[in-house]
Amino acid sequence: MNVQSSFDYFLKIVIVGDSGVGKTNFLSRFIYNKFNILNQPTLGTDFQSKIIFLPKTRQNVKLQFWDTAGQERYRAINKIYFQKVQGIILVYDITDLKTYEGLDNWIKLINDNSDDVPIVLIGNKLDDANENRIVRYEEGKSYADKYGFLFFETSALSGKNVSKAVYSLCEKIISQINKTMNFGLNLSLSLNSNLLDDKKTNKKERKESCC
Ligand code: GTP
């Protein structure tokens, strides 16, 4: 299969979190393997795509990432981008407690505006952990466990765990899509077999009542 032109799944993924946590750099590390040390806040929203190969399922997946602005004044606009998403990357900065405490607000915004989709919680700026860590690994993990999210600590600067986090999210999304499809298939198979059973019973009843 030609990775450039064809794919088995198309997934829309939105990245959210407070301003400055590293959302834009997380994406640019994943998509272009690039990092920008300058702080240039995202204005509005931006989207970029990448096709990846998932070794576990041996499928090509086209990812469309929507990078939202973390600044409070863009919160209302961000709502629009939750429509028809298949997955969400929720980011805080392990060196900035405010961004961890701000997670509850993001979860409320997500719950109010999107379907129940897989979410990966990211504690970013892991490269700075030795000097400036404020949020412990266990705090991030237990927050993620409480909501059933995947969890990774990452560094957009070094690239550590960035791909791992995105691939894990994709695997979870695809497994959820397949489960829903199988459920639909099983439901229609069981409805069909019930219909067949009904037909057989009707025939039998008709035979028995006849003559
Ligand atoms: P908004 O667009 O305002 O919502 O911010 P953002 O979440 O997109 O953050 P952005 O990627 O612009 O990064 C903000 C600042 O943090 C920049 O100066 C980055 O260089 C820095 N930064 C991002 N990721 C990391 C990281 O993993 N480690 C370190 N040390 N700095 C990072």
PDB file of C-alpha atoms and ligand atoms in Angstrom:
ATOM      1  CA  MET A   1       0.000   0.000   0.000  1.00  0.00           C
ATOM      2  CA  ASN A   2       1.304   3.491  -0.834  1.00  0.00           C
ATOM      3  CA  VAL A   3       1.581   5.302   2.509  1.00  0.00           C
ATOM      4  CA  GLN A   4       1.445   8.722   0.821  1.00  0.00           C
ATOM      5  CA  SER A   5      -1.828   8.323  -0.988  1.00  0.00           C
ATOM      6  CA  SER A   6      -3.999   5.803   0.795  1.00  0.00           C
ATOM      7  CA  PHE A   7      -5.059   5.047   4.289  1.00  0.00           C
ATOM      8  CA  ASP A   8      -7.385   2.743   6.194  1.00  0.00           C
ATOM      9  CA  TYR A   9      -8.617   5.258   8.747  1.00  0.00           C
ATOM     10  CA  PHE A  10      -8.965   9.016   8.917  1.00  0.00           C
ATOM     11  CA  LEU A  11      -8.861  10.347  12.463  1.00  0.00           C
ATOM     12  CA  LYS A  12      -9.472  13.883  13.641  1.00  0.00           C
ATOM     13  CA  ILE A  13      -7.564  14.625  16.843  1.00  0.00           C
ATOM     14  CA  VAL A  14      -7.709  17.826  18.861  1.00  0.00           C
ATOM     15  CA  ILE A  15      -4.946  18.977  21.200  1.00  0.00           C
ATOM     16  CA  VAL A  16      -5.948  21.143  24.170  1.00  0.00           C
ATOM     17  CA  GLY A  17      -4.461  22.508  27.376  1.00  0.00           C
ATOM     18  CA  ASP A  18      -3.455  25.812  28.930  1.00  0.00           C
ATOM     19  CA  SER A  19      -1.346  28.321  27.059  1.00  0.00           C
ATOM     20  CA  GLY A  20       2.383  27.561  27.007  1.00  0.00           C
ATOM     21  CA  VAL A  21       2.201  23.862  27.963  1.00  0.00           C
ATOM     22  CA  GLY A  22       3.779  22.917  24.608  1.00  0.00           C
ATOM     23  CA  LYS A  23       0.871  21.817  22.395  1.00  0.00           C
ATOM     24  CA  THR A  24       2.234  23.349  19.188  1.00  0.00           C
ATOM     25  CA  ASN A  25       5.698  21.959  19.846  1.00  0.00           C
ATOM     26  CA  PHE A  26       4.320  18.533  20.744  1.00  0.00           C
ATOM     27  CA  LEU A  27       2.661  18.416  17.303  1.00  0.00           C
ATOM     28  CA  SER A  28       5.612  19.843  15.412  1.00  0.00           C
ATOM     29  CA  ARG A  29       7.892  17.293  17.090  1.00  0.00           C
ATOM     30  CA  PHE A  30       5.531  14.484  16.067  1.00  0.00           C
ATOM     31  CA  ILE A  31       4.804  15.689  12.539  1.00  0.00           C
ATOM     32  CA  TYR A  32       8.045  17.361  11.440  1.00  0.00           C
ATOM     33  CA  ASN A  33      10.516  16.307  14.160  1.00  0.00           C
ATOM     34  CA  LYS A  34      11.079  20.004  14.885  1.00  0.00           C
ATOM     35  CA  PHE A  35      11.092  22.124  18.045  1.00  0.00           C
ATOM     36  CA  ASN A  36      10.816  25.888  18.452  1.00  0.00           C
ATOM     37  CA  ILE A  37      12.346  27.379  21.602  1.00  0.00           C
ATOM     38  CA  LEU A  38      10.514  30.706  21.095  1.00  0.00           C
ATOM     39  CA  ASN A  39       7.187  31.199  22.799  1.00  0.00           C
ATOM     40  CA  GLN A  40       4.724  32.067  20.023  1.00  0.00           C
ATOM     41  CA  PRO A  41       1.146  31.598  21.236  1.00  0.00           C
ATOM     42  CA  THR A  42      -1.247  29.979  18.766  1.00  0.00           C
ATOM     43  CA  LEU A  43      -3.850  32.447  17.558  1.00  0.00           C
ATOM     44  CA  GLY A  44      -7.163  30.776  16.864  1.00  0.00           C
ATOM     45  CA  THR A  45      -6.749  27.247  15.542  1.00  0.00           C
ATOM     46  CA  ASP A  46      -4.555  25.497  13.057  1.00  0.00           C
ATOM     47  CA  PHE A  47      -4.638  22.016  11.539  1.00  0.00           C
ATOM     48  CA  GLN A  48      -1.965  19.717  10.121  1.00  0.00           C
ATOM     49  CA  SER A  49      -1.994  16.152   8.832  1.00  0.00           C
ATOM     50  CA  LYS A  50       0.269  13.132   8.840  1.00  0.00           C
ATOM     51  CA  ILE A  51      -0.139   9.553   7.662  1.00  0.00           C
ATOM     52  CA  ILE A  52       1.299   6.925   9.976  1.00  0.00           C
ATOM     53  CA  PHE A  53       1.608   3.154   9.815  1.00  0.00           C
ATOM     54  CA  LEU A  54       0.336   1.307  12.879  1.00  0.00           C
ATOM     55  CA  PRO A  55       2.457  -1.863  13.192  1.00  0.00           C
ATOM     56  CA  LYS A  56       0.038  -3.513  15.640  1.00  0.00           C
ATOM     57  CA  THR A  57      -2.872  -3.527  13.210  1.00  0.00           C
ATOM     58  CA  ARG A  58      -0.742  -3.158  10.035  1.00  0.00           C
ATOM     59  CA  GLN A  59      -2.894  -0.247   8.874  1.00  0.00           C
ATOM     60  CA  ASN A  60      -2.228   3.234   7.531  1.00  0.00           C
ATOM     61  CA  VAL A  61      -3.929   5.985   9.429  1.00  0.00           C
ATOM     62  CA  LYS A  62      -4.314   9.568   8.325  1.00  0.00           C
ATOM     63  CA  LEU A  63      -4.247  11.872  11.322  1.00  0.00           C
ATOM     64  CA  GLN A  64      -5.618  15.372  11.160  1.00  0.00           C
ATOM     65  CA  PHE A  65      -4.469  17.347  14.201  1.00  0.00           C
ATOM     66  CA  TRP A  66      -6.279  20.487  15.315  1.00  0.00           C
ATOM     67  CA  ASP A  67      -3.985  22.696  17.374  1.00  0.00           C
ATOM     68  CA  THR A  68      -6.044  25.013  19.558  1.00  0.00           C
ATOM     69  CA  ALA A  69      -5.022  28.180  21.352  1.00  0.00           C
ATOM     70  CA  GLY A  70      -4.657  27.704  25.098  1.00  0.00           C
ATOM     71  CA  GLN A  71      -5.392  31.321  25.975  1.00  0.00           C
ATOM     72  CA  GLU A  72      -8.638  31.861  27.888  1.00  0.00           C
ATOM     73  CA  ARG A  73     -10.055  34.293  25.312  1.00  0.00           C
ATOM     74  CA  TYR A  74     -10.162  31.544  22.658  1.00  0.00           C
ATOM     75  CA  ARG A  75     -12.065  29.055  24.865  1.00  0.00           C
ATOM     76  CA  ALA A  76     -15.444  29.727  23.229  1.00  0.00           C
ATOM     77  CA  ILE A  77     -14.023  29.197  19.728  1.00  0.00           C
ATOM     78  CA  ASN A  78     -12.302  25.970  20.777  1.00  0.00           C
ATOM     79  CA  LYS A  79     -15.689  24.337  21.375  1.00  0.00           C
ATOM     80  CA  ILE A  80     -16.327  24.120  17.633  1.00  0.00           C
ATOM     81  CA  TYR A  81     -13.269  21.953  17.102  1.00  0.00           C
ATOM     82  CA  PHE A  82     -14.542  19.178  19.381  1.00  0.00           C
ATOM     83  CA  GLN A  83     -17.251  18.287  16.882  1.00  0.00           C
ATOM     84  CA  LYS A  84     -16.699  14.924  15.192  1.00  0.00           C
ATOM     85  CA  VAL A  85     -13.314  14.333  16.839  1.00  0.00           C
ATOM     86  CA  GLN A  86     -12.121  10.772  17.306  1.00  0.00           C
ATOM     87  CA  GLY A  87      -9.524  11.519  19.964  1.00  0.00           C
ATOM     88  CA  ILE A  88      -8.183  14.229  22.243  1.00  0.00           C
ATOM     89  CA  ILE A  89      -4.688  15.053  23.488  1.00  0.00           C
ATOM     90  CA  LEU A  90      -4.950  16.950  26.780  1.00  0.00           C
ATOM     91  CA  VAL A  91      -1.693  18.583  27.869  1.00  0.00           C
ATOM     92  CA  TYR A  92      -0.346  20.141  31.062  1.00  0.00           C
ATOM     93  CA  ASP A  93       3.175  21.244  31.946  1.00  0.00           C
ATOM     94  CA  ILE A  94       4.860  19.253  34.728  1.00  0.00           C
ATOM     95  CA  THR A  95       6.770  22.411  35.758  1.00  0.00           C
ATOM     96  CA  ASP A  96       3.644  24.567  36.102  1.00  0.00           C
ATOM     97  CA  LEU A  97       1.059  23.627  38.742  1.00  0.00           C
ATOM     98  CA  LYS A  98      -1.552  26.029  37.341  1.00  0.00           C
ATOM     99  CA  THR A  99      -1.721  24.051  34.105  1.00  0.00           C
ATOM    100  CA  TYR A 100      -2.343  20.807  36.051  1.00  0.00           C
ATOM    101  CA  GLU A 101      -5.008  22.501  38.154  1.00  0.00           C
ATOM    102  CA  GLY A 102      -6.549  23.817  34.943  1.00  0.00           C
ATOM    103  CA  LEU A 103      -7.285  20.279  33.695  1.00  0.00           C
ATOM    104  CA  ASP A 104     -10.728  20.188  35.338  1.00  0.00           C
ATOM    105  CA  ASN A 105     -11.853  23.135  33.188  1.00  0.00           C
ATOM    106  CA  TRP A 106     -10.682  21.401  30.021  1.00  0.00           C
ATOM    107  CA  ILE A 107     -12.490  18.211  30.990  1.00  0.00           C
ATOM    108  CA  LYS A 108     -15.685  20.163  31.510  1.00  0.00           C
ATOM    109  CA  LEU A 109     -15.291  21.804  28.080  1.00  0.00           C
ATOM    110  CA  ILE A 110     -14.587  18.393  26.512  1.00  0.00           C
ATOM    111  CA  ASN A 111     -17.546  16.699  28.229  1.00  0.00           C
ATOM    112  CA  ASP A 112     -19.888  19.506  27.211  1.00  0.00           C
ATOM    113  CA  ASN A 113     -18.838  19.536  23.567  1.00  0.00           C
ATOM    114  CA  SER A 114     -17.592  16.147  22.383  1.00  0.00           C
ATOM    115  CA  ASP A 115     -18.650  12.512  22.300  1.00  0.00           C
ATOM    116  CA  ASP A 116     -17.084   9.991  24.654  1.00  0.00           C
ATOM    117  CA  VAL A 117     -13.787   9.575  22.755  1.00  0.00           C
ATOM    118  CA  PRO A 118     -10.369   8.263  23.843  1.00  0.00           C
ATOM    119  CA  ILE A 119      -8.184  10.847  25.549  1.00  0.00           C
ATOM    120  CA  VAL A 120      -4.474  10.828  26.299  1.00  0.00           C
ATOM    121  CA  LEU A 121      -3.283  12.996  29.161  1.00  0.00           C
ATOM    122  CA  ILE A 122       0.189  14.421  28.591  1.00  0.00           C
ATOM    123  CA  GLY A 123       2.512  15.848  31.235  1.00  0.00           C
ATOM    124  CA  ASN A 124       4.916  17.779  28.982  1.00  0.00           C
ATOM    125  CA  LYS A 125       8.414  19.313  29.518  1.00  0.00           C
ATOM    126  CA  LEU A 126       9.849  16.118  30.998  1.00  0.00           C
ATOM    127  CA  ASP A 127      13.358  17.297  29.983  1.00  0.00           C
ATOM    128  CA  ASP A 128      13.024  19.969  32.683  1.00  0.00           C
ATOM    129  CA  ALA A 129      11.937  17.513  35.409  1.00  0.00           C
ATOM    130  CA  ASN A 130      15.198  17.421  37.373  1.00  0.00           C
ATOM    131  CA  GLU A 131      15.369  21.186  37.786  1.00  0.00           C
ATOM    132  CA  ASN A 132      11.791  22.369  37.834  1.00  0.00           C
ATOM    133  CA  ARG A 133       9.288  19.532  38.271  1.00  0.00           C
ATOM    134  CA  ILE A 134       6.250  20.551  40.350  1.00  0.00           C
ATOM    135  CA  VAL A 135       3.691  17.910  39.373  1.00  0.00           C
ATOM    136  CA  ARG A 136       4.777  14.377  40.316  1.00  0.00           C
ATOM    137  CA  TYR A 137       4.385  11.467  37.860  1.00  0.00           C
ATOM    138  CA  GLU A 138       1.974   9.768  40.299  1.00  0.00           C
ATOM    139  CA  GLU A 139      -0.296  12.835  40.366  1.00  0.00           C
ATOM    140  CA  GLY A 140      -0.617  12.854  36.582  1.00  0.00           C
ATOM    141  CA  LYS A 141      -1.123   9.084  36.462  1.00  0.00           C
ATOM    142  CA  SER A 142      -3.799   9.013  39.146  1.00  0.00           C
ATOM    143  CA  TYR A 143      -5.630  11.925  37.467  1.00  0.00           C
ATOM    144  CA  ALA A 144      -5.600   9.981  34.187  1.00  0.00           C
ATOM    145  CA  ASP A 145      -6.687   6.745  35.887  1.00  0.00           C
ATOM    146  CA  LYS A 146      -9.599   8.525  37.555  1.00  0.00           C
ATOM    147  CA  TYR A 147     -11.032   9.385  34.118  1.00  0.00           C
ATOM    148  CA  GLY A 148      -9.829   6.319  32.198  1.00  0.00           C
ATOM    149  CA  PHE A 149      -7.340   8.315  30.092  1.00  0.00           C
ATOM    150  CA  LEU A 150      -4.037   7.084  28.706  1.00  0.00           C
ATOM    151  CA  PHE A 151      -1.105   8.841  30.352  1.00  0.00           C
ATOM    152  CA  PHE A 152       2.416   9.817  29.298  1.00  0.00           C
ATOM    153  CA  GLU A 153       5.011  12.278  30.435  1.00  0.00           C
ATOM    154  CA  THR A 154       6.688  13.679  27.336  1.00  0.00           C
ATOM    155  CA  SER A 155       9.251  16.164  26.146  1.00  0.00           C
ATOM    156  CA  ALA A 156       8.539  18.029  22.936  1.00  0.00           C
ATOM    157  CA  LEU A 157      12.090  19.347  23.251  1.00  0.00           C
ATOM    158  CA  SER A 158      13.840  15.953  23.283  1.00  0.00           C
ATOM    159  CA  GLY A 159      11.007  14.025  21.631  1.00  0.00           C
ATOM    160  CA  LYS A 160      10.765  11.526  24.503  1.00  0.00           C
ATOM    161  CA  ASN A 161       7.468   9.592  24.492  1.00  0.00           C
ATOM    162  CA  VAL A 162       5.839  11.941  21.945  1.00  0.00           C
ATOM    163  CA  SER A 163       5.321   9.282  19.246  1.00  0.00           C
ATOM    164  CA  LYS A 164       4.536   6.635  21.839  1.00  0.00           C
ATOM    165  CA  ALA A 165       1.694   8.775  23.190  1.00  0.00           C
ATOM    166  CA  VAL A 166       0.193   9.482  19.752  1.00  0.00           C
ATOM    167  CA  TYR A 167       0.471   5.858  18.586  1.00  0.00           C
ATOM    168  CA  SER A 168      -1.149   4.608  21.808  1.00  0.00           C
ATOM    169  CA  LEU A 169      -4.017   7.043  21.363  1.00  0.00           C
ATOM    170  CA  CYS A 170      -4.511   5.898  17.747  1.00  0.00           C
ATOM    171  CA  GLU A 171      -4.508   2.238  18.755  1.00  0.00           C
ATOM    172  CA  LYS A 172      -7.139   2.936  21.394  1.00  0.00           C
ATOM    173  CA  ILE A 173      -9.311   4.915  18.954  1.00  0.00           C
ATOM    174  CA  ILE A 174      -9.145   2.165  16.333  1.00  0.00           C
ATOM    175  CA  SER A 175      -9.857  -0.574  18.821  1.00  0.00           C
ATOM    176  CA  GLN A 176     -12.911   1.415  19.999  1.00  0.00           C
ATOM    177  CA  ILE A 177     -14.078   1.935  16.383  1.00  0.00           C
ATOM    178  CA  ASN A 178     -13.693  -1.803  15.695  1.00  0.00           C
ATOM    179  CA  LYS A 179     -15.592  -2.705  18.865  1.00  0.00           C
ATOM    180  CA  THR A 180     -18.476  -0.438  17.839  1.00  0.00           C
ATOM    181  CA  MET A 181     -18.468  -1.911  14.325  1.00  0.00           C
ATOM    182  CA  ASN A 182     -18.411  -5.485  15.673  1.00  0.00           C
ATOM    183  CA  PHE A 183     -21.198  -4.627  18.084  1.00  0.00           C
ATOM    184  CA  GLY A 184     -23.256  -3.311  15.146  1.00  0.00           C
ATOM    185  CA  LEU A 185     -22.442  -6.404  13.111  1.00  0.00           C
ATOM    186  CA  ASN A 186     -23.271  -8.784  15.976  1.00  0.00           C
ATOM    187  CA  LEU A 187     -26.478  -6.879  16.641  1.00  0.00           C
ATOM    188  CA  SER A 188     -27.582  -7.161  13.027  1.00  0.00           C
ATOM    189  CA  LEU A 189     -26.532 -10.850  12.911  1.00  0.00           C
ATOM    190  CA  SER A 190     -28.498 -11.591  16.065  1.00  0.00           C
ATOM    191  CA  LEU A 191     -31.503  -9.620  14.748  1.00  0.00           C
ATOM    192  CA  ASN A 192     -31.317 -11.604  11.505  1.00  0.00           C
ATOM    193  CA  SER A 193     -31.087 -14.912  13.338  1.00  0.00           C
ATOM    194  CA  ASN A 194     -34.034 -13.900  15.552  1.00  0.00           C
ATOM    195  CA  LEU A 195     -35.982 -13.075  12.402  1.00  0.00           C
ATOM    196  CA  LEU A 196     -35.078 -16.503  10.976  1.00  0.00           C
ATOM    197  CA  ASP A 197     -36.147 -18.177  14.230  1.00  0.00           C
ATOM    198  CA  ASP A 198     -39.415 -16.237  14.112  1.00  0.00           C
ATOM    199  CA  LYS A 199     -39.995 -17.324  10.522  1.00  0.00           C
ATOM    200  CA  LYS A 200     -39.319 -20.983  11.446  1.00  0.00           C
ATOM    201  CA  THR A 201     -41.669 -20.787  14.435  1.00  0.00           C
ATOM    202  CA  ASN A 202     -44.370 -19.152  12.330  1.00  0.00           C
ATOM    203  CA  LYS A 203     -44.035 -21.873   9.694  1.00  0.00           C
ATOM    204  CA  LYS A 204     -44.184 -24.588  12.383  1.00  0.00           C
ATOM    205  CA  GLU A 205     -47.185 -22.951  14.045  1.00  0.00           C
ATOM    206  CA  ARG A 206     -48.922 -22.639  10.704  1.00  0.00           C
ATOM    207  CA  LYS A 207     -48.232 -26.342   9.973  1.00  0.00           C
ATOM    208  CA  GLU A 208     -49.475 -27.429  13.399  1.00  0.00           C
ATOM    209  CA  SER A 209     -52.652 -25.348  13.165  1.00  0.00           C
ATOM    210  CA  CYS A 210     -53.296 -26.560   9.679  1.00  0.00           C
ATOM    211  CA  CYS A 211     -55.645 -29.611   9.136  1.00  0.00           C
TER     212      CYS A 211
HETATM  213  P1  GTP B   1      -0.437  28.285  23.153  1.00  0.00           P
HETATM  214  O1  GTP B   1      -0.330  28.325  21.668  1.00  0.00           O
HETATM  215  O2  GTP B   1      -0.329  29.659  23.779  1.00  0.00           O
HETATM  216  O3  GTP B   1      -1.660  27.585  23.614  1.00  0.00           O
HETATM  217  O4  GTP B   1       0.860  27.478  23.715  1.00  0.00           O
HETATM  218  P2  GTP B   1       1.294  25.986  23.416  1.00  0.00           P
HETATM  219  O5  GTP B   1       0.685  25.067  24.407  1.00  0.00           O
HETATM  220  O6  GTP B   1       1.083  25.646  21.973  1.00  0.00           O
HETATM  221  O7  GTP B   1       2.863  26.030  23.746  1.00  0.00           O
HETATM  222  P3  GTP B   1       4.096  26.100  22.733  1.00  0.00           P
HETATM  223  O8  GTP B   1       4.274  24.820  21.998  1.00  0.00           O
HETATM  224  O9  GTP B   1       3.980  27.323  21.934  1.00  0.00           O
HETATM  225  O10 GTP B   1       5.300  26.208  23.777  1.00  0.00           O
HETATM  226  C1  GTP B   1       5.359  27.257  24.741  1.00  0.00           C
HETATM  227  C2  GTP B   1       6.799  27.386  25.231  1.00  0.00           C
HETATM  228  O11 GTP B   1       7.199  26.206  25.908  1.00  0.00           O
HETATM  229  C3  GTP B   1       7.822  27.611  24.096  1.00  0.00           C
HETATM  230  O12 GTP B   1       8.804  28.510  24.540  1.00  0.00           O
HETATM  231  C4  GTP B   1       8.421  26.232  23.891  1.00  0.00           C
HETATM  232  O13 GTP B   1       9.733  26.286  23.404  1.00  0.00           O
HETATM  233  C5  GTP B   1       8.359  25.656  25.310  1.00  0.00           C
HETATM  234  N1  GTP B   1       8.225  24.191  25.302  1.00  0.00           N
HETATM  235  C6  GTP B   1       7.309  23.458  24.649  1.00  0.00           C
HETATM  236  N2  GTP B   1       7.484  22.157  24.852  1.00  0.00           N
HETATM  237  C7  GTP B   1       8.559  22.047  25.675  1.00  0.00           C
HETATM  238  C8  GTP B   1       9.243  20.927  26.250  1.00  0.00           C
HETATM  239  O14 GTP B   1       8.933  19.748  26.069  1.00  0.00           O
HETATM  240  N3  GTP B   1      10.322  21.235  27.053  1.00  0.00           N
HETATM  241  C9  GTP B   1      10.723  22.517  27.309  1.00  0.00           C
HETATM  242  N4  GTP B   1      11.764  22.689  28.095  1.00  0.00           N
HETATM  243  N5  GTP B   1      10.086  23.579  26.770  1.00  0.00           N
HETATM  244  C10 GTP B   1       9.027  23.342  25.966  1.00  0.00           C
END
